[in-house]
PDB file of C-alpha atoms and ligand atoms in Angstrom:
ATOM      1  CA  MET L  15     -64.924-133.376-121.713  1.00  0.00           C
ATOM      2  CA  SER L  16     -61.642-133.935-119.843  1.00  0.00           C
ATOM      3  CA  ASP L  17     -59.941-137.335-119.938  1.00  0.00           C
ATOM      4  CA  ALA L  18     -60.587-137.729-116.223  1.00  0.00           C
ATOM      5  CA  THR L  19     -64.322-137.277-116.732  1.00  0.00           C
ATOM      6  CA  LYS L  20     -64.295-139.632-119.690  1.00  0.00           C
ATOM      7  CA  HIS L  21     -62.568-142.228-117.586  1.00  0.00           C
ATOM      8  CA  ASP L  22     -65.114-141.768-114.830  1.00  0.00           C
ATOM      9  CA  HIS L  23     -67.936-142.265-117.285  1.00  0.00           C
ATOM     10  CA  SER L  24     -66.606-145.645-118.330  1.00  0.00           C
ATOM     11  CA  ARG L  25     -66.990-146.803-114.718  1.00  0.00           C
ATOM     12  CA  ILE L  26     -70.266-148.257-113.528  1.00  0.00           C
ATOM     13  CA  ARG L  27     -71.455-146.072-110.686  1.00  0.00           C
ATOM     14  CA  LYS L  28     -75.225-146.353-110.775  1.00  0.00           C
ATOM     15  CA  ALA L  29     -77.352-149.362-109.935  1.00  0.00           C
ATOM     16  CA  VAL L  30     -80.970-149.573-111.064  1.00  0.00           C
ATOM     17  CA  PHE L  31     -83.469-151.787-109.201  1.00  0.00           C
ATOM     18  CA  PRO L  32     -86.799-152.203-110.982  1.00  0.00           C
ATOM     19  CA  ALA L  33     -89.307-152.957-108.226  1.00  0.00           C
ATOM     20  CA  ALA L  34     -92.590-151.744-109.683  1.00  0.00           C
ATOM     21  CA  GLY L  35     -93.955-155.099-110.831  1.00  0.00           C
ATOM     22  CA  LEU L  36     -97.253-156.412-109.502  1.00  0.00           C
ATOM     23  CA  GLY L  37     -95.843-159.623-108.031  1.00  0.00           C
ATOM     24  CA  THR L  38     -98.846-161.665-109.142  1.00  0.00           C
ATOM     25  CA  ARG L  39     -97.041-164.972-108.593  1.00  0.00           C
ATOM     26  CA  PHE L  40     -97.008-164.237-104.857  1.00  0.00           C
ATOM     27  CA  LEU L  41    -100.632-163.247-104.377  1.00  0.00           C
ATOM     28  CA  PRO L  42    -102.246-162.870-101.892  1.00  0.00           C
ATOM     29  CA  ALA L  43     -99.029-161.997 -99.970  1.00  0.00           C
ATOM     30  CA  THR L  44     -98.321-159.183-102.429  1.00  0.00           C
ATOM     31  CA  LYS L  45    -101.770-157.630-102.410  1.00  0.00           C
ATOM     32  CA  ALA L  46    -100.783-154.929 -99.910  1.00  0.00           C
ATOM     33  CA  GLN L  47     -96.999-155.335 -99.625  1.00  0.00           C
ATOM     34  CA  PRO L  48     -94.294-155.362-102.275  1.00  0.00           C
ATOM     35  CA  LYS L  49     -92.784-158.682-103.336  1.00  0.00           C
ATOM     36  CA  GLU L  50     -89.358-157.088-102.820  1.00  0.00           C
ATOM     37  CA  MET L  51     -90.087-156.787 -99.083  1.00  0.00           C
ATOM     38  CA  LEU L  52     -90.866-160.472 -98.515  1.00  0.00           C
ATOM     39  CA  PRO L  53     -88.249-161.693 -96.033  1.00  0.00           C
ATOM     40  CA  LEU L  54     -85.743-164.431 -96.776  1.00  0.00           C
ATOM     41  CA  VAL L  55     -84.990-165.521 -93.186  1.00  0.00           C
ATOM     42  CA  ASP L  56     -84.892-162.003 -91.670  1.00  0.00           C
ATOM     43  CA  LYS L  57     -83.935-159.681 -94.520  1.00  0.00           C
ATOM     44  CA  PRO L  58     -86.198-158.432 -97.296  1.00  0.00           C
ATOM     45  CA  ILE L  59     -85.328-159.787-100.750  1.00  0.00           C
ATOM     46  CA  ILE L  60     -84.323-156.354-102.047  1.00  0.00           C
ATOM     47  CA  GLN L  61     -81.718-155.899 -99.309  1.00  0.00           C
ATOM     48  CA  TYR L  62     -79.780-158.992-100.457  1.00  0.00           C
ATOM     49  CA  VAL L  63     -79.597-157.557-103.957  1.00  0.00           C
ATOM     50  CA  ILE L  64     -78.650-154.068-102.783  1.00  0.00           C
ATOM     51  CA  GLU L  65     -75.898-155.603-100.671  1.00  0.00           C
ATOM     52  CA  GLU L  66     -74.542-157.213-103.861  1.00  0.00           C
ATOM     53  CA  ALA L  67     -74.447-153.753-105.474  1.00  0.00           C
ATOM     54  CA  VAL L  68     -72.601-152.337-102.475  1.00  0.00           C
ATOM     55  CA  ALA L  69     -70.163-155.288-102.543  1.00  0.00           C
ATOM     56  CA  SER L  70     -69.548-154.412-106.210  1.00  0.00           C
ATOM     57  CA  GLY L  71     -68.573-150.853-105.262  1.00  0.00           C
ATOM     58  CA  MET L  72     -71.846-149.099-106.112  1.00  0.00           C
ATOM     59  CA  GLN L  73     -73.472-146.727-103.668  1.00  0.00           C
ATOM     60  CA  ASN L  74     -75.670-144.812-106.030  1.00  0.00           C
ATOM     61  CA  ILE L  75     -78.903-146.755-105.990  1.00  0.00           C
ATOM     62  CA  ILE L  76     -81.970-145.986-108.112  1.00  0.00           C
ATOM     63  CA  ILE L  77     -85.136-147.892-107.230  1.00  0.00           C
ATOM     64  CA  VAL L  78     -88.114-147.909-109.582  1.00  0.00           C
ATOM     65  CA  THR L  79     -91.257-148.120-107.481  1.00  0.00           C
ATOM     66  CA  GLY L  80     -94.966-147.957-108.049  1.00  0.00           C
ATOM     67  CA  ARG L  81     -98.204-147.806-106.115  1.00  0.00           C
ATOM     68  CA  GLY L  82     -98.138-149.625-102.770  1.00  0.00           C
ATOM     69  CA  LYS L  83     -94.346-149.716-102.554  1.00  0.00           C
ATOM     70  CA  ASN L  84     -93.849-147.279 -99.657  1.00  0.00           C
ATOM     71  CA  ALA L  85     -92.449-150.034 -97.442  1.00  0.00           C
ATOM     72  CA  ILE L  86     -89.334-150.132 -99.662  1.00  0.00           C
ATOM     73  CA  GLU L  87     -88.675-146.408 -99.118  1.00  0.00           C
ATOM     74  CA  ASP L  88     -89.243-146.742 -95.368  1.00  0.00           C
ATOM     75  CA  HIS L  89     -86.872-149.705 -95.194  1.00  0.00           C
ATOM     76  CA  PHE L  90     -83.938-147.739 -96.603  1.00  0.00           C
ATOM     77  CA  ASP L  91     -84.744-144.581 -94.676  1.00  0.00           C
ATOM     78  CA  VAL L  92     -83.594-143.665 -91.171  1.00  0.00           C
ATOM     79  CA  SER L  93     -86.032-144.918 -88.555  1.00  0.00           C
ATOM     80  CA  TYR L  94     -85.610-142.446 -85.674  1.00  0.00           C
ATOM     81  CA  GLU L  95     -88.240-143.948 -83.359  1.00  0.00           C
ATOM     82  CA  LEU L  96     -86.921-147.473 -83.757  1.00  0.00           C
ATOM     83  CA  GLU L  97     -83.310-146.380 -83.336  1.00  0.00           C
ATOM     84  CA  ARG L  98     -84.165-144.403 -80.173  1.00  0.00           C
ATOM     85  CA  ILE L  99     -85.942-147.387 -78.624  1.00  0.00           C
ATOM     86  CA  LEU L 100     -83.129-149.828 -79.485  1.00  0.00           C
ATOM     87  CA  GLU L 101     -80.588-147.367 -78.110  1.00  0.00           C
ATOM     88  CA  ALA L 102     -82.554-146.908 -74.854  1.00  0.00           C
ATOM     89  CA  ARG L 103     -82.812-150.672 -74.444  1.00  0.00           C
ATOM     90  CA  GLY L 104     -79.086-151.155 -75.076  1.00  0.00           C
ATOM     91  CA  LYS L 105     -79.698-153.358 -78.152  1.00  0.00           C
ATOM     92  CA  LYS L 106     -76.453-152.349 -79.804  1.00  0.00           C
ATOM     93  CA  GLU L 107     -76.239-155.176 -82.345  1.00  0.00           C
ATOM     94  CA  LEU L 108     -79.779-154.662 -83.630  1.00  0.00           C
ATOM     95  CA  LEU L 109     -79.216-150.923 -83.733  1.00  0.00           C
ATOM     96  CA  ASP L 110     -76.112-151.380 -85.898  1.00  0.00           C
ATOM     97  CA  GLN L 111     -78.023-153.675 -88.253  1.00  0.00           C
ATOM     98  CA  VAL L 112     -80.885-151.229 -88.623  1.00  0.00           C
ATOM     99  CA  ARG L 113     -78.535-148.291 -89.167  1.00  0.00           C
ATOM    100  CA  SER L 114     -75.993-149.873 -91.465  1.00  0.00           C
ATOM    101  CA  ILE L 115     -78.165-150.153 -94.565  1.00  0.00           C
ATOM    102  CA  SER L 116     -79.357-146.541 -94.549  1.00  0.00           C
ATOM    103  CA  GLU L 117     -75.778-145.359 -93.953  1.00  0.00           C
ATOM    104  CA  LEU L 118     -74.204-147.447 -96.715  1.00  0.00           C
ATOM    105  CA  ILE L 119     -76.077-146.165 -99.698  1.00  0.00           C
ATOM    106  CA  HIS L 120     -77.601-143.165-101.358  1.00  0.00           C
ATOM    107  CA  VAL L 121     -81.011-144.062-102.748  1.00  0.00           C
ATOM    108  CA  SER L 122     -83.114-142.205-105.311  1.00  0.00           C
ATOM    109  CA  TYR L 123     -86.609-143.252-106.257  1.00  0.00           C
ATOM    110  CA  VAL L 124     -88.432-142.915-109.510  1.00  0.00           C
ATOM    111  CA  ARG L 125     -91.998-143.924-110.064  1.00  0.00           C
ATOM    112  CA  GLN L 126     -93.409-146.097-112.813  1.00  0.00           C
ATOM    113  CA  LYS L 127     -97.032-145.036-112.860  1.00  0.00           C
ATOM    114  CA  GLU L 128     -98.271-148.167-114.590  1.00  0.00           C
ATOM    115  CA  ALA L 129     -96.613-151.591-114.673  1.00  0.00           C
ATOM    116  CA  LEU L 130     -95.993-151.578-118.424  1.00  0.00           C
ATOM    117  CA  GLY L 131     -93.064-153.969-118.293  1.00  0.00           C
ATOM    118  CA  LEU L 132     -89.428-154.271-117.226  1.00  0.00           C
ATOM    119  CA  GLY L 133     -88.184-152.365-120.300  1.00  0.00           C
ATOM    120  CA  HIS L 134     -90.540-149.499-119.473  1.00  0.00           C
ATOM    121  CA  ALA L 135     -89.428-149.518-115.793  1.00  0.00           C
ATOM    122  CA  ILE L 136     -85.797-149.102-116.882  1.00  0.00           C
ATOM    123  CA  LEU L 137     -86.772-146.300-119.260  1.00  0.00           C
ATOM    124  CA  MET L 138     -88.157-144.382-116.250  1.00  0.00           C
ATOM    125  CA  THR L 139     -84.584-144.036-114.884  1.00  0.00           C
ATOM    126  CA  ARG L 140     -83.252-142.244-117.972  1.00  0.00           C
ATOM    127  CA  GLU L 141     -82.889-138.823-116.322  1.00  0.00           C
ATOM    128  CA  LEU L 142     -81.342-140.156-113.116  1.00  0.00           C
ATOM    129  CA  VAL L 143     -78.867-142.376-114.968  1.00  0.00           C
ATOM    130  CA  GLY L 144     -77.899-139.802-117.589  1.00  0.00           C
ATOM    131  CA  ASP L 145     -75.311-140.455-120.263  1.00  0.00           C
ATOM    132  CA  GLU L 146     -73.305-143.230-118.679  1.00  0.00           C
ATOM    133  CA  PRO L 147     -73.288-147.029-118.494  1.00  0.00           C
ATOM    134  CA  PHE L 148     -75.203-148.482-115.563  1.00  0.00           C
ATOM    135  CA  ALA L 149     -76.058-151.736-113.841  1.00  0.00           C
ATOM    136  CA  VAL L 150     -79.497-153.331-113.473  1.00  0.00           C
ATOM    137  CA  PHE L 151     -80.369-155.788-110.698  1.00  0.00           C
ATOM    138  CA  LEU L 152     -83.583-157.821-110.569  1.00  0.00           C
ATOM    139  CA  GLY L 153     -84.636-158.785-107.060  1.00  0.00           C
ATOM    140  CA  ASP L 154     -86.019-162.127-108.213  1.00  0.00           C
ATOM    141  CA  ASP L 155     -82.493-163.447-108.582  1.00  0.00           C
ATOM    142  CA  ILE L 156     -80.465-163.765-105.393  1.00  0.00           C
ATOM    143  CA  ILE L 157     -76.895-164.765-106.179  1.00  0.00           C
ATOM    144  CA  GLU L 158     -74.431-166.123-103.659  1.00  0.00           C
ATOM    145  CA  SER L 159     -70.814-166.110-104.772  1.00  0.00           C
ATOM    146  CA  LYS L 160     -67.287-165.566-103.513  1.00  0.00           C
ATOM    147  CA  THR L 161     -66.945-162.449-105.653  1.00  0.00           C
ATOM    148  CA  ALA L 162     -70.215-160.534-106.023  1.00  0.00           C
ATOM    149  CA  CYS L 163     -71.801-161.434-109.373  1.00  0.00           C
ATOM    150  CA  MET L 164     -71.966-157.795-110.515  1.00  0.00           C
ATOM    151  CA  LYS L 165     -68.323-157.301-109.585  1.00  0.00           C
ATOM    152  CA  GLN L 166     -67.432-160.245-111.846  1.00  0.00           C
ATOM    153  CA  MET L 167     -69.483-158.639-114.628  1.00  0.00           C
ATOM    154  CA  MET L 168     -67.757-155.292-114.129  1.00  0.00           C
ATOM    155  CA  GLU L 169     -64.411-156.995-114.737  1.00  0.00           C
ATOM    156  CA  VAL L 170     -65.757-158.257-118.073  1.00  0.00           C
ATOM    157  CA  TYR L 171     -67.083-154.771-118.848  1.00  0.00           C
ATOM    158  CA  ASP L 172     -63.694-153.211-118.063  1.00  0.00           C
ATOM    159  CA  ARG L 173     -62.130-155.390-120.754  1.00  0.00           C
ATOM    160  CA  LEU L 174     -64.822-155.142-123.434  1.00  0.00           C
ATOM    161  CA  HIS L 175     -66.647-151.831-122.824  1.00  0.00           C
ATOM    162  CA  CYS L 176     -69.891-153.257-124.143  1.00  0.00           C
ATOM    163  CA  ALA L 177     -73.202-154.342-122.661  1.00  0.00           C
ATOM    164  CA  VAL L 178     -72.874-157.476-120.506  1.00  0.00           C
ATOM    165  CA  VAL L 179     -75.769-159.712-119.435  1.00  0.00           C
ATOM    166  CA  ALA L 180     -75.537-162.493-116.846  1.00  0.00           C
ATOM    167  CA  LEU L 181     -76.082-166.045-118.117  1.00  0.00           C
ATOM    168  CA  GLU L 182     -76.849-169.372-116.520  1.00  0.00           C
ATOM    169  CA  GLU L 183     -77.235-172.840-117.974  1.00  0.00           C
ATOM    170  CA  VAL L 184     -80.768-173.947-117.137  1.00  0.00           C
ATOM    171  CA  PRO L 185     -82.383-177.393-117.540  1.00  0.00           C
ATOM    172  CA  ARG L 186     -84.032-177.750-120.976  1.00  0.00           C
ATOM    173  CA  GLU L 187     -87.496-178.224-119.486  1.00  0.00           C
ATOM    174  CA  GLN L 188     -87.289-174.786-117.828  1.00  0.00           C
ATOM    175  CA  ILE L 189     -85.957-172.914-120.840  1.00  0.00           C
ATOM    176  CA  SER L 190     -89.353-171.472-121.868  1.00  0.00           C
ATOM    177  CA  ARG L 191     -89.427-169.272-118.763  1.00  0.00           C
ATOM    178  CA  TYR L 192     -86.352-167.255-119.782  1.00  0.00           C
ATOM    179  CA  GLY L 193     -84.766-165.026-122.383  1.00  0.00           C
ATOM    180  CA  VAL L 194     -82.335-167.352-124.170  1.00  0.00           C
ATOM    181  CA  ILE L 195     -79.223-166.463-126.160  1.00  0.00           C
ATOM    182  CA  GLU L 196     -77.523-167.732-129.255  1.00  0.00           C
ATOM    183  CA  GLY L 197     -73.835-166.944-128.980  1.00  0.00           C
ATOM    184  CA  THR L 198     -70.210-167.862-129.570  1.00  0.00           C
ATOM    185  CA  GLU L 199     -67.884-168.545-126.684  1.00  0.00           C
ATOM    186  CA  VAL L 200     -65.016-166.044-126.744  1.00  0.00           C
ATOM    187  CA  ASP L 201     -63.364-166.643-123.376  1.00  0.00           C
ATOM    188  CA  ARG L 202     -63.324-169.305-120.696  1.00  0.00           C
ATOM    189  CA  GLY L 203     -62.042-169.408-117.114  1.00  0.00           C
ATOM    190  CA  VAL L 204     -62.647-171.751-114.205  1.00  0.00           C
ATOM    191  CA  ASN L 205     -66.465-171.798-113.790  1.00  0.00           C
ATOM    192  CA  ARG L 206     -66.814-168.668-115.962  1.00  0.00           C
ATOM    193  CA  ARG L 207     -67.436-168.206-119.672  1.00  0.00           C
ATOM    194  CA  VAL L 208     -67.909-165.186-121.920  1.00  0.00           C
ATOM    195  CA  PHE L 209     -70.094-165.346-125.053  1.00  0.00           C
ATOM    196  CA  LYS L 210     -70.544-162.887-127.893  1.00  0.00           C
ATOM    197  CA  ILE L 211     -74.286-162.773-128.382  1.00  0.00           C
ATOM    198  CA  MET L 212     -75.700-163.281-131.898  1.00  0.00           C
ATOM    199  CA  ASN L 213     -79.383-163.377-131.034  1.00  0.00           C
ATOM    200  CA  MET L 214     -81.832-163.488-128.139  1.00  0.00           C
ATOM    201  CA  VAL L 215     -85.250-165.110-127.904  1.00  0.00           C
ATOM    202  CA  GLU L 216     -87.726-164.344-125.118  1.00  0.00           C
ATOM    203  CA  LYS L 217     -89.438-167.437-123.671  1.00  0.00           C
ATOM    204  CA  PRO L 218     -88.760-169.833-126.581  1.00  0.00           C
ATOM    205  CA  SER L 219     -90.443-173.195-126.934  1.00  0.00           C
ATOM    206  CA  LEU L 220     -88.270-176.195-126.079  1.00  0.00           C
ATOM    207  CA  GLU L 221     -87.770-176.963-129.788  1.00  0.00           C
ATOM    208  CA  SER L 222     -86.915-173.419-130.864  1.00  0.00           C
ATOM    209  CA  ALA L 223     -84.521-172.556-127.975  1.00  0.00           C
ATOM    210  CA  PRO L 224     -81.144-171.678-129.541  1.00  0.00           C
ATOM    211  CA  SER L 225     -79.191-172.876-126.454  1.00  0.00           C
ATOM    212  CA  ASN L 226     -79.614-173.695-122.768  1.00  0.00           C
ATOM    213  CA  LEU L 227     -78.076-170.350-121.750  1.00  0.00           C
ATOM    214  CA  ALA L 228     -80.668-168.155-120.078  1.00  0.00           C
ATOM    215  CA  ILE L 229     -80.412-164.445-119.278  1.00  0.00           C
ATOM    216  CA  ILE L 230     -80.449-163.881-115.503  1.00  0.00           C
ATOM    217  CA  GLY L 231     -81.389-160.663-113.683  1.00  0.00           C
ATOM    218  CA  ARG L 232     -78.074-158.787-113.832  1.00  0.00           C
ATOM    219  CA  TYR L 233     -77.163-156.436-116.669  1.00  0.00           C
ATOM    220  CA  ILE L 234     -74.579-153.788-117.492  1.00  0.00           C
ATOM    221  CA  LEU L 235     -76.122-151.494-120.085  1.00  0.00           C
ATOM    222  CA  PRO L 236     -74.857-148.537-122.110  1.00  0.00           C
ATOM    223  CA  PRO L 237     -76.980-145.340-122.176  1.00  0.00           C
ATOM    224  CA  GLU L 238     -77.942-146.111-125.815  1.00  0.00           C
ATOM    225  CA  ILE L 239     -80.393-148.678-124.402  1.00  0.00           C
ATOM    226  CA  PHE L 240     -82.757-145.817-123.528  1.00  0.00           C
ATOM    227  CA  ASP L 241     -83.290-144.840-127.186  1.00  0.00           C
ATOM    228  CA  CYS L 242     -83.819-148.528-127.995  1.00  0.00           C
ATOM    229  CA  LEU L 243     -86.429-148.880-125.232  1.00  0.00           C
ATOM    230  CA  GLU L 244     -88.117-145.676-126.360  1.00  0.00           C
ATOM    231  CA  ARG L 245     -88.683-147.320-129.761  1.00  0.00           C
ATOM    232  CA  THR L 246     -89.721-150.695-128.327  1.00  0.00           C
ATOM    233  CA  ARG L 247     -93.423-151.492-128.621  1.00  0.00           C
ATOM    234  CA  ALA L 248     -95.299-153.777-126.245  1.00  0.00           C
ATOM    235  CA  GLY L 249     -94.407-157.396-126.907  1.00  0.00           C
ATOM    236  CA  ALA L 250     -95.126-160.641-125.060  1.00  0.00           C
ATOM    237  CA  GLY L 251     -97.854-160.205-122.389  1.00  0.00           C
ATOM    238  CA  GLY L 252     -98.572-156.645-123.587  1.00  0.00           C
ATOM    239  CA  GLU L 253     -95.425-155.447-121.755  1.00  0.00           C
ATOM    240  CA  ILE L 254     -92.439-153.471-122.985  1.00  0.00           C
ATOM    241  CA  GLN L 255     -89.800-156.176-122.747  1.00  0.00           C
ATOM    242  CA  LEU L 256     -86.160-155.509-121.930  1.00  0.00           C
ATOM    243  CA  THR L 257     -85.170-158.378-124.255  1.00  0.00           C
ATOM    244  CA  ASP L 258     -86.792-156.545-127.196  1.00  0.00           C
ATOM    245  CA  GLY L 259     -84.819-153.402-126.296  1.00  0.00           C
ATOM    246  CA  LEU L 260     -81.632-155.499-126.102  1.00  0.00           C
ATOM    247  CA  LYS L 261     -82.322-156.976-129.547  1.00  0.00           C
ATOM    248  CA  GLU L 262     -82.570-153.456-130.941  1.00  0.00           C
ATOM    249  CA  LEU L 263     -79.279-152.576-129.194  1.00  0.00           C
ATOM    250  CA  LEU L 264     -77.669-155.661-130.723  1.00  0.00           C
ATOM    251  CA  ASN L 265     -78.317-154.160-134.186  1.00  0.00           C
ATOM    252  CA  GLN L 266     -76.082-151.230-133.195  1.00  0.00           C
ATOM    253  CA  GLN L 267     -73.366-152.639-130.958  1.00  0.00           C
ATOM    254  CA  PRO L 268     -72.018-155.906-129.547  1.00  0.00           C
ATOM    255  CA  ILE L 269     -73.522-157.465-126.417  1.00  0.00           C
ATOM    256  CA  TYR L 270     -71.687-160.048-124.362  1.00  0.00           C
ATOM    257  CA  GLY L 271     -73.079-162.743-122.107  1.00  0.00           C
ATOM    258  CA  TYR L 272     -71.223-163.752-118.962  1.00  0.00           C
ATOM    259  CA  GLN L 273     -71.770-167.094-117.292  1.00  0.00           C
ATOM    260  CA  PHE L 274     -70.977-166.172-113.714  1.00  0.00           C
ATOM    261  CA  GLU L 275     -69.429-168.147-110.882  1.00  0.00           C
ATOM    262  CA  GLY L 276     -71.941-168.531-108.060  1.00  0.00           C
ATOM    263  CA  LYS L 277     -75.273-169.998-107.031  1.00  0.00           C
ATOM    264  CA  ARG L 278     -78.553-168.366-107.994  1.00  0.00           C
ATOM    265  CA  TYR L 279     -81.853-168.659-106.178  1.00  0.00           C
ATOM    266  CA  ASP L 280     -85.020-167.787-108.073  1.00  0.00           C
ATOM    267  CA  ALA L 281     -86.845-165.937-105.323  1.00  0.00           C
ATOM    268  CA  GLY L 282     -89.542-164.672-107.732  1.00  0.00           C
ATOM    269  CA  ASP L 283     -91.236-168.043-107.758  1.00  0.00           C
ATOM    270  CA  LYS L 284     -92.819-169.800-104.758  1.00  0.00           C
ATOM    271  CA  LEU L 285     -90.737-172.976-104.923  1.00  0.00           C
ATOM    272  CA  GLY L 286     -87.533-171.030-105.557  1.00  0.00           C
ATOM    273  CA  PHE L 287     -88.373-168.746-102.654  1.00  0.00           C
ATOM    274  CA  LEU L 288     -88.824-171.737-100.323  1.00  0.00           C
ATOM    275  CA  LYS L 289     -85.530-173.283-101.475  1.00  0.00           C
ATOM    276  CA  ALA L 290     -83.709-169.977-100.920  1.00  0.00           C
ATOM    277  CA  THR L 291     -85.241-169.630 -97.443  1.00  0.00           C
ATOM    278  CA  VAL L 292     -84.096-173.115 -96.410  1.00  0.00           C
ATOM    279  CA  GLU L 293     -80.585-172.838 -97.868  1.00  0.00           C
ATOM    280  CA  LEU L 294     -79.926-169.350 -96.542  1.00  0.00           C
ATOM    281  CA  ALA L 295     -81.182-170.339 -93.082  1.00  0.00           C
ATOM    282  CA  LEU L 296     -78.912-173.423 -93.085  1.00  0.00           C
ATOM    283  CA  LYS L 297     -75.926-171.167 -93.805  1.00  0.00           C
ATOM    284  CA  ARG L 298     -76.600-168.901 -90.824  1.00  0.00           C
ATOM    285  CA  ASP L 299     -74.299-169.217 -87.794  1.00  0.00           C
ATOM    286  CA  ASP L 300     -77.130-168.494 -85.366  1.00  0.00           C
ATOM    287  CA  LEU L 301     -79.829-170.684 -86.978  1.00  0.00           C
ATOM    288  CA  GLY L 302     -78.083-173.269 -89.159  1.00  0.00           C
ATOM    289  CA  GLY L 303     -77.440-175.885 -86.440  1.00  0.00           C
ATOM    290  CA  PRO L 304     -80.885-176.094 -84.822  1.00  0.00           C
ATOM    291  CA  PHE L 305     -82.640-175.687 -88.194  1.00  0.00           C
ATOM    292  CA  ARG L 306     -80.654-178.593 -89.702  1.00  0.00           C
ATOM    293  CA  GLU L 307     -81.585-180.713 -86.673  1.00  0.00           C
ATOM    294  CA  TYR L 308     -85.236-179.805 -87.114  1.00  0.00           C
ATOM    295  CA  LEU L 309     -85.204-180.681 -90.839  1.00  0.00           C
ATOM    296  CA  ARG L 310     -83.579-184.055 -90.041  1.00  0.00           C
ATOM    297  CA  SER L 311     -86.297-184.761 -87.483  1.00  0.00           C
ATOM    298  CA  LEU L 312     -88.944-184.468 -90.220  1.00  0.00           C
ATOM    299  CA  LYS L 313     -87.749-187.801 -91.702  1.00  0.00           C
ATOM    300  CA  LEU L 314     -88.927-186.886 -95.193  1.00  0.00           C
TER     301      LEU L 314
HETATM  302  P1  UTP E  25     -91.325-159.969-112.879  1.00  0.00           P
HETATM  303  O1  UTP E  25     -92.222-160.343-113.969  1.00  0.00           O
HETATM  304  O2  UTP E  25     -90.508-160.999-112.212  1.00  0.00           O
HETATM  305  O3  UTP E  25     -92.099-159.255-111.668  1.00  0.00           O
HETATM  306  O4  UTP E  25     -90.438-158.741-113.351  1.00  0.00           O
HETATM  307  P2  UTP E  25     -93.579-159.043-111.369  1.00  0.00           P
HETATM  308  O5  UTP E  25     -94.288-158.567-112.578  1.00  0.00           O
HETATM  309  O6  UTP E  25     -93.608-158.173-110.171  1.00  0.00           O
HETATM  310  O7  UTP E  25     -94.016-160.492-110.878  1.00  0.00           O
HETATM  311  P3  UTP E  25     -95.135-161.492-111.363  1.00  0.00           P
HETATM  312  O8  UTP E  25     -94.599-162.114-112.621  1.00  0.00           O
HETATM  313  O9  UTP E  25     -96.398-160.706-111.551  1.00  0.00           O
HETATM  314  O10 UTP E  25     -95.218-162.450-110.216  1.00  0.00           O
HETATM  315  C1  UTP E  25     -89.043-158.658-113.161  1.00  0.00           C
HETATM  316  C2  UTP E  25     -88.661-157.390-112.421  1.00  0.00           C
HETATM  317  O11 UTP E  25     -89.107-156.236-113.123  1.00  0.00           O
HETATM  318  C3  UTP E  25     -89.866-155.395-112.286  1.00  0.00           C
HETATM  319  C4  UTP E  25     -90.392-156.285-111.173  1.00  0.00           C
HETATM  320  O12 UTP E  25     -90.614-155.532-109.996  1.00  0.00           O
HETATM  321  C5  UTP E  25     -89.265-157.311-111.024  1.00  0.00           C
HETATM  322  O13 UTP E  25     -88.247-156.831-110.170  1.00  0.00           O
HETATM  323  N1  UTP E  25     -90.960-154.783-113.089  1.00  0.00           N
HETATM  324  C6  UTP E  25     -91.732-155.572-113.878  1.00  0.00           C
HETATM  325  C7  UTP E  25     -91.166-153.428-113.003  1.00  0.00           C
HETATM  326  O14 UTP E  25     -90.480-152.699-112.260  1.00  0.00           O
HETATM  327  N2  UTP E  25     -92.182-152.882-113.755  1.00  0.00           N
HETATM  328  C8  UTP E  25     -92.969-153.636-114.550  1.00  0.00           C
HETATM  329  O15 UTP E  25     -93.856-153.058-115.221  1.00  0.00           O
HETATM  330  C9  UTP E  25     -92.740-155.018-114.622  1.00  0.00           C
END
């Protein structure tokens, strides 16, 4: 392998989006449409996350889909009929919006036949990812930040050349919903911290949680994770858990945790989804003013 190729392979080029889950927390809305297509204001959840990947310099997008997820493929495809109608009606701005997303990225799809867990969904991308490090984005977490969260993580990766997972301090009473790390702080900047991870626990009880640092849905993973996931048996909830695969990886190589600068919305949960909808709408130039006025008029 030439040095140039080697160098290329240390760059993160591919972004994996697991979107094959059943979305049970959003039933009945998700009975016949994917959770990833639920709109936050006027954009489907998955588009926010794909825009973060694009803002981080990644155009090679791999989406893991399953049964009933065709709407995701249609969304990122060219829509000739719609474009022709918008063009004929002179709706230039809408036309640009509809076109821009299918022009920005190259998307590949891989199917997870059965929802056997996040770890299993990632394993399905093995052939498309190949032998290079890659990024994983979970649509449940929408992150707003000055510098795209994944771009911040790539800077950490460029220095350490090891797996990096995103971290956030969460209130103690919520800790049991997350994968939680035990780690040592190795670097600190303004609003950012890097930890060397010693251990990870999936959904610990309040008493057994090793810290208040939870793993959030952004990861940079080396290709060795695939062998680890291959060996991982079903764990909590009968699913093949990514955290179990990461624990196996930790036996072989260091993993770092990065507490990012930015605000996260948990759009995978009904209350989080509502909060994200309100806050994102308030930030919009076209809607923020009248929406703020309306909320004030509710006199809560
Ligand atoms: P979640 O547990 O948040 O998603 O998985 P879910 O299973 O769709 O939702 P609930 O809990 O039933 O409401 C995190 C991410 O992993 C993907 C999901 O699509 C989501 O983006 N996932 C999960 C898969 O792709 N395959 C799976 O088998 C499980």
